[in-house]
Short mmCIF file of C-alpha atoms in Angstrom, two decimals:
data_model
loop_
_atom_site.label_atom_id
_atom_site.label_comp_id
_atom_site.label_asym_id
_atom_site.label_seq_id
_atom_site.Cartn_x
_atom_site.Cartn_y
_atom_site.Cartn_z
CA MET V 8 -67.74 137.20 -23.34
CA ARG V 9 -65.97 135.65 -26.30
CA SER V 10 -63.70 132.41 -25.49
CA THR V 11 -60.24 134.12 -25.13
CA ALA V 12 -58.28 131.67 -26.80
CA THR V 13 -57.16 134.36 -29.36
CA ASN V 14 -54.47 134.49 -26.90
CA ASP V 15 -52.62 131.97 -29.01
CA ALA V 16 -52.18 133.93 -31.36
CA THR V 17 -49.58 136.27 -30.00
CA HIS V 18 -46.38 134.48 -30.36
CA THR V 19 -44.60 133.97 -26.65
CA PRO V 20 -41.51 136.01 -25.72
CA HIS V 21 -38.13 134.44 -24.74
CA VAL V 22 -37.19 135.48 -20.83
CA LEU V 23 -34.09 137.41 -22.01
CA GLU V 24 -36.58 138.85 -24.51
CA LEU V 25 -38.66 140.34 -21.81
CA PHE V 26 -36.52 141.38 -19.59
CA ALA V 27 -34.97 143.80 -22.65
CA ALA V 28 -38.23 145.03 -23.50
CA PHE V 29 -38.95 145.65 -19.52
CA LEU V 30 -36.10 147.10 -18.78
CA LEU V 31 -36.38 149.58 -21.81
CA ILE V 32 -39.91 150.65 -20.17
CA GLY V 33 -38.57 151.27 -17.28
CA ALA V 34 -35.65 153.25 -18.41
CA THR V 35 -37.61 155.71 -20.66
CA SER V 36 -41.14 155.97 -18.82
CA PHE V 37 -39.97 159.05 -17.51
CA GLY V 38 -42.42 162.13 -16.41
CA GLY V 39 -45.49 159.43 -15.34
CA GLY V 40 -47.96 156.28 -17.26
CA VAL V 41 -45.76 153.20 -16.68
CA ILE V 42 -48.68 151.53 -17.75
CA ALA V 43 -48.89 153.63 -21.31
CA HIS V 44 -45.44 152.84 -22.24
CA LEU V 45 -46.43 148.91 -21.01
CA ARG V 46 -49.35 148.85 -23.79
CA SER V 47 -47.46 150.52 -26.53
CA SER V 48 -44.84 148.16 -25.66
CA LEU V 49 -46.33 145.01 -25.30
CA VAL V 50 -49.50 144.64 -26.81
CA VAL V 51 -48.93 147.32 -29.76
CA LYS V 52 -45.33 146.75 -30.77
CA HIS V 53 -44.59 142.93 -29.62
CA ARG V 54 -47.84 141.60 -29.56
CA TRP V 55 -47.30 139.17 -27.01
CA THR V 56 -50.72 139.88 -25.30
CA ASP V 57 -54.19 141.30 -26.23
CA ASP V 58 -55.75 144.58 -25.04
CA GLU V 59 -58.63 142.43 -22.84
CA THR V 60 -55.58 140.42 -21.36
CA PHE V 61 -53.85 144.17 -20.20
CA VAL V 62 -57.38 145.12 -19.09
CA GLU V 63 -57.81 141.93 -16.87
CA MET V 64 -54.58 142.49 -15.10
CA LEU V 65 -54.20 146.13 -15.12
CA THR V 66 -57.88 145.57 -13.10
CA ILE V 67 -56.48 142.92 -10.66
CA SER V 68 -52.94 144.92 -10.27
CA GLN V 69 -55.56 148.31 -9.23
CA THR V 70 -57.16 146.18 -6.96
CA LEU V 71 -54.10 145.21 -5.30
CA PRO V 72 -51.78 146.99 -2.75
CA GLY V 73 -48.41 147.92 -4.20
CA LEU V 74 -47.01 150.17 -7.35
CA LYS V 75 -49.72 149.70 -10.19
CA ALA V 76 -46.71 149.39 -12.68
CA VAL V 77 -44.46 146.35 -10.44
CA ASN V 78 -47.53 144.36 -10.12
CA LEU V 79 -48.88 145.03 -13.96
CA ALA V 80 -45.18 143.76 -14.89
CA MET V 81 -45.32 140.97 -12.63
CA LEU V 82 -48.97 139.51 -13.37
CA LEU V 83 -47.63 139.97 -17.09
CA GLY V 84 -44.17 138.47 -16.66
CA ASP V 85 -45.98 135.64 -15.14
CA ARG V 86 -48.37 135.23 -17.63
CA LEU V 87 -45.81 135.27 -20.39
CA ARG V 88 -42.56 133.18 -19.14
CA GLY V 89 -43.99 131.95 -16.03
CA THR V 90 -42.50 133.27 -12.30
CA LEU V 91 -38.94 133.48 -14.06
CA GLY V 92 -41.14 135.75 -16.61
CA ALA V 93 -42.56 137.73 -13.03
CA VAL V 94 -39.04 138.04 -11.93
CA VAL V 95 -37.21 139.41 -14.75
CA ALA V 96 -40.14 141.89 -15.39
CA VAL V 97 -40.27 143.39 -11.79
CA ALA V 98 -36.55 143.53 -12.40
CA GLY V 99 -36.41 145.28 -15.45
CA ILE V 100 -39.30 147.92 -14.66
CA CYS V 101 -37.48 148.85 -11.59
CA LEU V 102 -34.13 149.09 -11.48
CA PRO V 103 -33.13 151.80 -13.98
CA GLY V 104 -35.43 154.19 -11.95
CA ALA V 105 -34.11 152.46 -8.91
CA ALA V 106 -30.09 153.60 -10.33
CA LEU V 107 -31.24 157.02 -10.78
CA MET V 108 -33.15 157.28 -7.24
CA TYR V 109 -30.28 156.05 -5.56
CA ALA V 110 -28.14 158.96 -7.44
CA VAL V 111 -30.56 161.37 -6.33
CA GLY V 112 -31.18 160.29 -2.96
CA VAL V 113 -27.03 160.27 -2.73
CA MET V 114 -26.86 163.96 -4.17
CA TYR V 115 -30.40 165.53 -3.16
CA HIS V 116 -28.19 168.34 -1.00
CA ILE V 117 -26.57 169.64 -4.09
CA GLU V 118 -28.98 172.25 -5.79
CA ARG V 119 -27.08 173.37 -8.89
CA ASP V 120 -29.81 173.25 -12.00
CA ARG V 121 -32.91 172.60 -10.48
CA ARG V 122 -34.47 175.70 -12.82
CA LEU V 123 -33.80 173.94 -16.07
CA VAL V 124 -35.23 170.70 -14.97
CA VAL V 125 -38.13 172.05 -13.52
CA ALA V 126 -39.04 173.75 -16.97
CA ALA V 127 -38.16 170.73 -18.60
CA LEU V 128 -41.11 169.15 -16.37
CA GLU V 129 -43.22 171.71 -16.85
CA GLY V 130 -43.42 170.16 -20.49
CA VAL V 131 -42.97 166.65 -19.66
CA ALA V 132 -46.55 166.78 -17.23
CA PRO V 133 -48.68 167.98 -20.06
CA ALA V 134 -47.35 165.75 -22.82
CA ALA V 135 -47.95 162.70 -20.05
CA VAL V 136 -51.48 164.12 -19.60
CA GLY V 137 -52.29 163.89 -22.84
CA LEU V 138 -50.34 160.05 -23.10
CA ILE V 139 -52.08 158.09 -20.17
CA LEU V 140 -55.44 159.80 -22.06
CA ALA V 141 -54.72 158.54 -25.38
CA THR V 142 -54.02 155.24 -23.45
CA THR V 143 -56.95 155.08 -21.49
CA VAL V 144 -59.13 155.62 -24.33
CA SER V 145 -57.17 152.94 -25.86
CA LEU V 146 -58.03 150.28 -23.23
CA GLY V 147 -62.02 151.27 -22.63
CA ARG V 148 -63.01 151.87 -26.18
CA LYS V 149 -64.94 148.75 -24.80
CA SER V 150 -66.29 150.28 -21.55
CA PHE V 151 -66.99 153.77 -23.30
CA ALA V 152 -69.20 151.95 -25.92
CA ARG V 153 -71.37 150.57 -23.38
CA LEU V 154 -74.14 153.09 -21.71
CA ASP V 155 -74.05 151.13 -18.36
CA ASP V 156 -70.77 150.70 -18.85
CA PHE V 157 -69.67 154.20 -19.07
CA VAL V 158 -71.71 155.26 -15.92
CA PHE V 159 -68.99 153.64 -13.99
CA VAL V 160 -67.15 154.76 -15.00
CA ALA V 161 -68.11 158.25 -14.78
CA LEU V 162 -69.70 157.51 -11.04
CA THR V 163 -66.11 155.90 -10.22
CA VAL V 164 -64.64 159.24 -11.07
CA ILE V 165 -66.80 161.53 -10.05
CA CYS V 166 -66.22 159.22 -6.48
CA ILE V 167 -62.48 159.73 -6.63
CA ASN V 168 -62.04 163.17 -8.02
CA ARG V 169 -65.62 165.22 -7.20
CA LEU V 170 -66.46 163.91 -4.12
CA HIS V 171 -62.75 162.42 -2.83
CA VAL V 172 -63.96 159.55 -1.75
CA PRO V 173 -60.90 156.71 -0.87
CA MET V 174 -60.25 154.48 -3.61
CA PRO V 175 -60.36 151.41 -1.76
CA ARG V 176 -64.59 152.31 -0.73
CA VAL V 177 -64.78 153.30 -4.03
CA LEU V 178 -63.00 150.29 -5.78
CA ILE V 179 -66.00 148.23 -3.22
CA GLY V 180 -68.89 150.25 -3.43
CA VAL V 181 -69.00 151.04 -7.33
CA GLY V 182 -67.72 147.51 -8.00
CA LEU V 183 -70.96 146.13 -5.63
CA LEU V 184 -72.94 147.92 -7.68
CA ALA V 185 -71.53 146.61 -10.76
CA VAL V 186 -71.47 143.04 -9.53
CA ALA V 187 -75.18 143.83 -8.97
CA TRP V 188 -76.61 146.04 -11.75
CA TYR V 189 -74.54 142.85 -15.02
CA ALA V 190 -76.82 140.17 -12.59
CA PHE V 191 -79.93 141.59 -12.85
CA LEU V 192 -78.89 142.11 -16.20
CA GLY V 193 -78.12 138.46 -16.57
CA ARG V 194 -81.47 137.38 -14.81
CA GLU V 195 -83.18 139.52 -17.21
CA GLY V 196 -82.66 136.96 -19.92
CA GLY V 197 -79.54 137.89 -21.08
CA LYS V 198 -80.84 140.95 -23.34
CA GLY V 199 -78.16 143.42 -22.03
CA SER V 200 -75.28 140.81 -21.52
CA GLY V 201 -75.71 139.49 -25.07
CA GLY V 202 -73.65 142.49 -27.13
CA PRO V 203 -69.98 142.75 -26.20
CA GLN V 204 -68.93 144.90 -28.83
CA ARG V 205 -65.62 143.66 -30.02
CA ASP V 206 -63.52 145.74 -32.39
CA MET T 24 -26.44 153.06 10.43
CA ILE T 25 -27.52 149.17 11.45
CA ASP T 26 -30.60 150.55 13.14
CA ASP T 27 -31.22 152.72 11.19
CA VAL T 28 -31.50 150.30 7.63
CA LEU T 29 -33.40 148.47 9.96
CA ALA T 30 -35.99 150.51 10.25
CA LEU T 31 -36.22 152.10 6.80
CA GLY T 32 -37.16 148.04 5.96
CA ARG T 33 -39.99 147.92 8.40
CA VAL T 34 -41.30 151.47 7.77
CA PHE T 35 -41.58 150.73 3.97
CA ALA T 36 -42.34 147.04 3.53
CA TYR T 37 -45.19 148.70 5.97
CA LEU T 38 -45.73 151.28 3.42
CA SER T 39 -45.37 149.16 0.52
CA LEU T 40 -49.17 147.13 1.54
CA ILE T 41 -51.11 150.83 2.10
CA THR T 42 -50.24 152.12 -0.83
CA LEU T 43 -53.76 151.11 -2.90
CA GLY T 44 -54.36 153.25 -5.50
CA GLY T 45 -50.71 154.71 -6.71
CA GLY T 46 -48.09 156.20 -4.59
CA ILE T 47 -49.28 159.31 -3.98
CA ALA T 48 -52.10 157.49 -1.81
CA ALA T 49 -49.58 156.32 0.99
CA TYR T 50 -47.71 159.91 0.59
CA PRO T 51 -49.60 161.25 4.20
CA GLU T 52 -48.53 158.17 6.31
CA LEU T 53 -44.88 158.38 4.40
CA ASN T 54 -44.85 162.06 5.58
CA ASN T 55 -45.35 160.64 9.52
CA LEU T 56 -43.05 158.07 9.76
CA ALA T 57 -40.03 160.17 7.25
CA VAL T 58 -40.60 163.26 8.42
CA ASP T 59 -42.02 163.74 12.00
CA ALA T 60 -41.38 160.36 13.94
CA HIS T 61 -37.87 159.42 12.37
CA GLY T 62 -36.52 163.12 10.87
CA TRP T 63 -34.80 161.04 8.12
CA LEU T 64 -35.70 164.20 5.80
CA THR T 65 -37.23 167.46 5.82
CA ALA T 66 -40.95 167.75 4.41
CA ALA T 67 -39.67 170.09 1.80
CA GLN T 68 -37.10 167.57 0.86
CA LEU T 69 -39.27 165.25 0.90
CA ASP T 70 -41.79 166.86 -1.59
CA TYR T 71 -39.35 167.80 -4.26
CA LEU T 72 -37.78 164.01 -3.97
CA PHE T 73 -41.48 162.57 -4.46
CA GLY T 74 -41.82 165.00 -7.97
CA VAL T 75 -38.52 163.50 -9.15
CA GLY T 76 -39.61 159.79 -8.36
CA GLN T 77 -42.87 161.17 -10.07
CA ALA T 78 -40.50 162.06 -13.33
CA ALA T 79 -38.20 159.53 -13.17
CA PRO T 80 -38.67 156.31 -15.60
CA GLY T 81 -40.27 153.14 -14.17
CA PRO T 82 -42.64 153.26 -11.01
CA ASN T 83 -42.50 156.01 -8.36
CA LEU T 84 -39.33 154.89 -6.23
CA VAL T 85 -38.90 157.57 -4.04
CA SER T 86 -38.38 155.43 -0.95
CA VAL T 87 -35.16 154.70 -2.88
CA ALA T 88 -33.98 157.57 -2.59
CA ILE T 89 -34.95 158.04 1.13
CA GLY T 90 -32.74 154.81 1.78
CA ALA T 91 -29.99 156.36 -0.01
CA ALA T 92 -29.83 159.28 1.60
CA THR T 93 -30.54 158.03 5.22
CA ALA T 94 -27.84 154.87 4.79
CA GLY T 95 -26.39 155.06 1.36
CA LEU T 96 -26.95 152.11 -0.75
CA PRO T 97 -27.41 149.21 1.70
CA GLY T 98 -29.98 151.21 2.98
CA ALA T 99 -31.05 152.00 -0.77
CA LEU T 100 -31.36 147.97 -1.38
CA VAL T 101 -32.77 146.96 1.61
CA VAL T 102 -35.29 149.90 0.93
CA LEU T 103 -36.18 148.69 -2.82
CA ILE T 104 -36.41 144.92 -1.27
CA ALA T 105 -38.97 146.42 1.57
CA PHE T 106 -41.12 148.59 -1.10
CA VAL T 107 -41.21 146.63 -4.11
CA GLY T 108 -41.34 142.67 -2.16
CA PRO T 109 -44.12 142.68 -0.50
CA PRO T 110 -47.02 143.45 -2.66
CA ALA T 111 -45.19 142.20 -6.34
CA LEU T 112 -45.78 138.44 -4.15
CA LEU T 113 -48.94 139.47 -3.19
CA ALA T 114 -49.84 139.76 -6.78
CA PHE T 115 -48.05 136.71 -8.15
CA VAL T 116 -50.06 134.79 -5.63
CA VAL T 117 -53.53 136.57 -6.59
CA GLY T 118 -52.65 135.99 -10.21
CA ARG T 119 -51.83 132.53 -10.15
CA THR T 120 -54.94 132.07 -8.01
CA TRP T 121 -57.65 134.62 -10.42
CA ALA T 122 -55.82 132.67 -13.79
CA ARG T 123 -56.97 128.94 -11.95
CA LEU T 124 -60.72 130.69 -11.39
CA ARG T 125 -60.15 132.64 -14.42
CA THR T 126 -63.50 130.09 -16.24
CA ARG T 127 -65.76 130.27 -12.43
CA ARG T 128 -68.66 132.08 -13.55
CA TRP T 129 -68.64 134.77 -10.18
CA VAL T 130 -65.15 135.31 -11.19
CA VAL T 131 -66.05 136.07 -14.99
CA SER T 132 -68.83 138.53 -13.63
CA LEU T 133 -66.25 140.01 -11.14
CA GLN T 134 -64.10 140.55 -13.95
CA ARG T 135 -67.01 141.93 -16.20
CA ALA T 136 -68.24 144.65 -13.39
CA LEU T 137 -64.66 145.64 -12.42
CA THR T 138 -63.31 146.37 -15.89
CA PRO T 139 -65.16 149.76 -15.65
CA VAL T 140 -64.56 150.72 -12.56
CA SER T 141 -60.73 150.01 -13.64
CA ILE T 142 -60.60 152.13 -16.60
CA GLY T 143 -62.48 155.27 -14.38
CA LEU T 144 -59.43 154.94 -11.79
CA LEU T 145 -57.31 155.54 -14.18
CA LEU T 146 -59.24 158.21 -15.47
CA ALA T 147 -59.24 159.41 -12.20
CA GLY T 148 -55.68 159.67 -11.45
CA CYS T 149 -54.98 161.11 -15.09
CA LEU T 150 -57.77 163.95 -14.38
CA SER T 151 -56.10 164.97 -11.48
CA PHE T 152 -52.78 164.03 -12.55
CA ALA T 153 -53.93 167.05 -15.20
CA LYS T 154 -55.04 169.10 -12.97
CA GLY T 155 -51.17 170.30 -11.94
CA ALA T 156 -50.13 169.92 -15.33
CA ILE T 157 -52.43 171.64 -17.58
CA THR T 158 -51.66 175.21 -16.39
CA GLY T 159 -53.05 177.54 -19.49
CA TRP T 160 -53.62 176.82 -23.22
CA MET T 161 -50.35 176.16 -24.03
CA THR T 162 -49.60 173.73 -21.98
CA PHE T 163 -53.78 171.89 -22.85
CA THR T 164 -52.34 172.33 -26.55
CA LEU T 165 -49.60 170.25 -25.68
CA ALA T 166 -51.60 167.69 -23.30
CA ALA T 167 -54.23 167.36 -26.31
CA ILE T 168 -51.67 167.14 -29.33
CA VAL T 169 -49.67 164.53 -27.98
CA PHE T 170 -52.92 162.62 -26.82
CA LEU T 171 -53.84 162.81 -30.96
CA VAL T 172 -51.14 161.37 -31.97
CA VAL T 173 -50.73 158.17 -29.22
CA LEU T 174 -54.23 157.55 -30.54
CA ARG T 175 -53.13 157.95 -34.24
CA THR T 176 -49.76 156.56 -34.36
CA ARG T 177 -48.13 154.16 -33.13
CA VAL T 178 -45.27 156.69 -32.02
CA ASN T 179 -42.83 155.47 -29.15
CA PRO T 180 -44.37 157.54 -25.84
CA ALA T 181 -41.00 158.40 -25.04
CA LEU T 182 -40.51 160.34 -27.90
CA MET T 183 -43.53 162.69 -27.00
CA LEU T 184 -42.17 163.45 -23.35
CA LEU T 185 -38.53 164.01 -24.63
CA ALA T 186 -40.98 166.77 -27.69
CA GLY T 187 -42.67 168.01 -23.99
CA ALA T 188 -39.52 168.26 -22.25
CA ALA T 189 -38.00 170.07 -25.21
CA ALA T 190 -40.91 172.18 -25.22
CA GLY T 191 -41.11 173.18 -21.35
CA ILE T 192 -37.19 174.39 -21.74
CA LEU T 193 -37.99 176.41 -24.57
CA ALA T 194 -41.86 178.11 -23.17
CA PHE T 195 -40.18 178.17 -19.58
CA ALA T 196 -37.14 178.62 -19.14
CA VAL T 197 -35.91 180.28 -21.99
CA ALA T 198 -38.70 182.87 -22.14
#
């Protein structure tokens, strides 16, 4: 792996900028796929971080309990602006949705216009699928480029979607397999571990 | 009322820590506790609220709606803190520890190994979401168009979802 010194090239946001960015994501990321919005804002638009760091934080947030988007906001907020950054990131991403769900909870017995909402959701859902898939491809570009990485990606998908193995077991099982494989490659004399493909 | 608020806090703090791999992972236990054990709402209501939470912006905070429906604003606030707080705190501590250890050899190789698994989890979530969302050639085309546009351009993702909502209303409600 190359050193991550390239991170210094990305500029550090002000706490208020950070809060505004996460608040905007929290308010506009309807229909699922908060991860896609986070990457689009933080990596593509603001360039506060890069795909490599984003994937690293995503991996940690998926390994821990809790909602992925909240964990990711916590980790990225902390990485970008320390403790205060973490707090404003989590607050920003949660508040709009929380306010909306509060309103929904207070009037959940009202049945009016549900048909229109359902129709809109029928269109939002496939759009969200396209969005999440595109983000997965962007984030996984490196993993899809190497055969052994790709095999571990595929193995994870098969275990979850086909064999319906519980997620923590997949994480540990495939994770350990991958650890063993890369340790084996490293011992082979680095012929496999020498080619981190980067674009 | 105060009993309800306390019970809400307890239940959602517990649920927050068993939510591993997305909100849907804790759904069966949420159903057990909120519907069967406490009777805060019916299974059908939970199903509807969960769908709304999934569609609402940000992380799925169906928990807040349940808190609000059961005990108003105090319920909603307690639930928000109980559900978001514990895992967020854990993520903070783990993130700091990770940052301190990230140059260690075993951490580097652990990260190297877990990255494809993490991408796989993202893909798996996307595929199971697609199973319910892609219902025919129309929804498939919509997903494909959004996929290509997002991959090729820097368009704001919210615009693509709005376009999807408009297409949905045109296709399913008007027709």
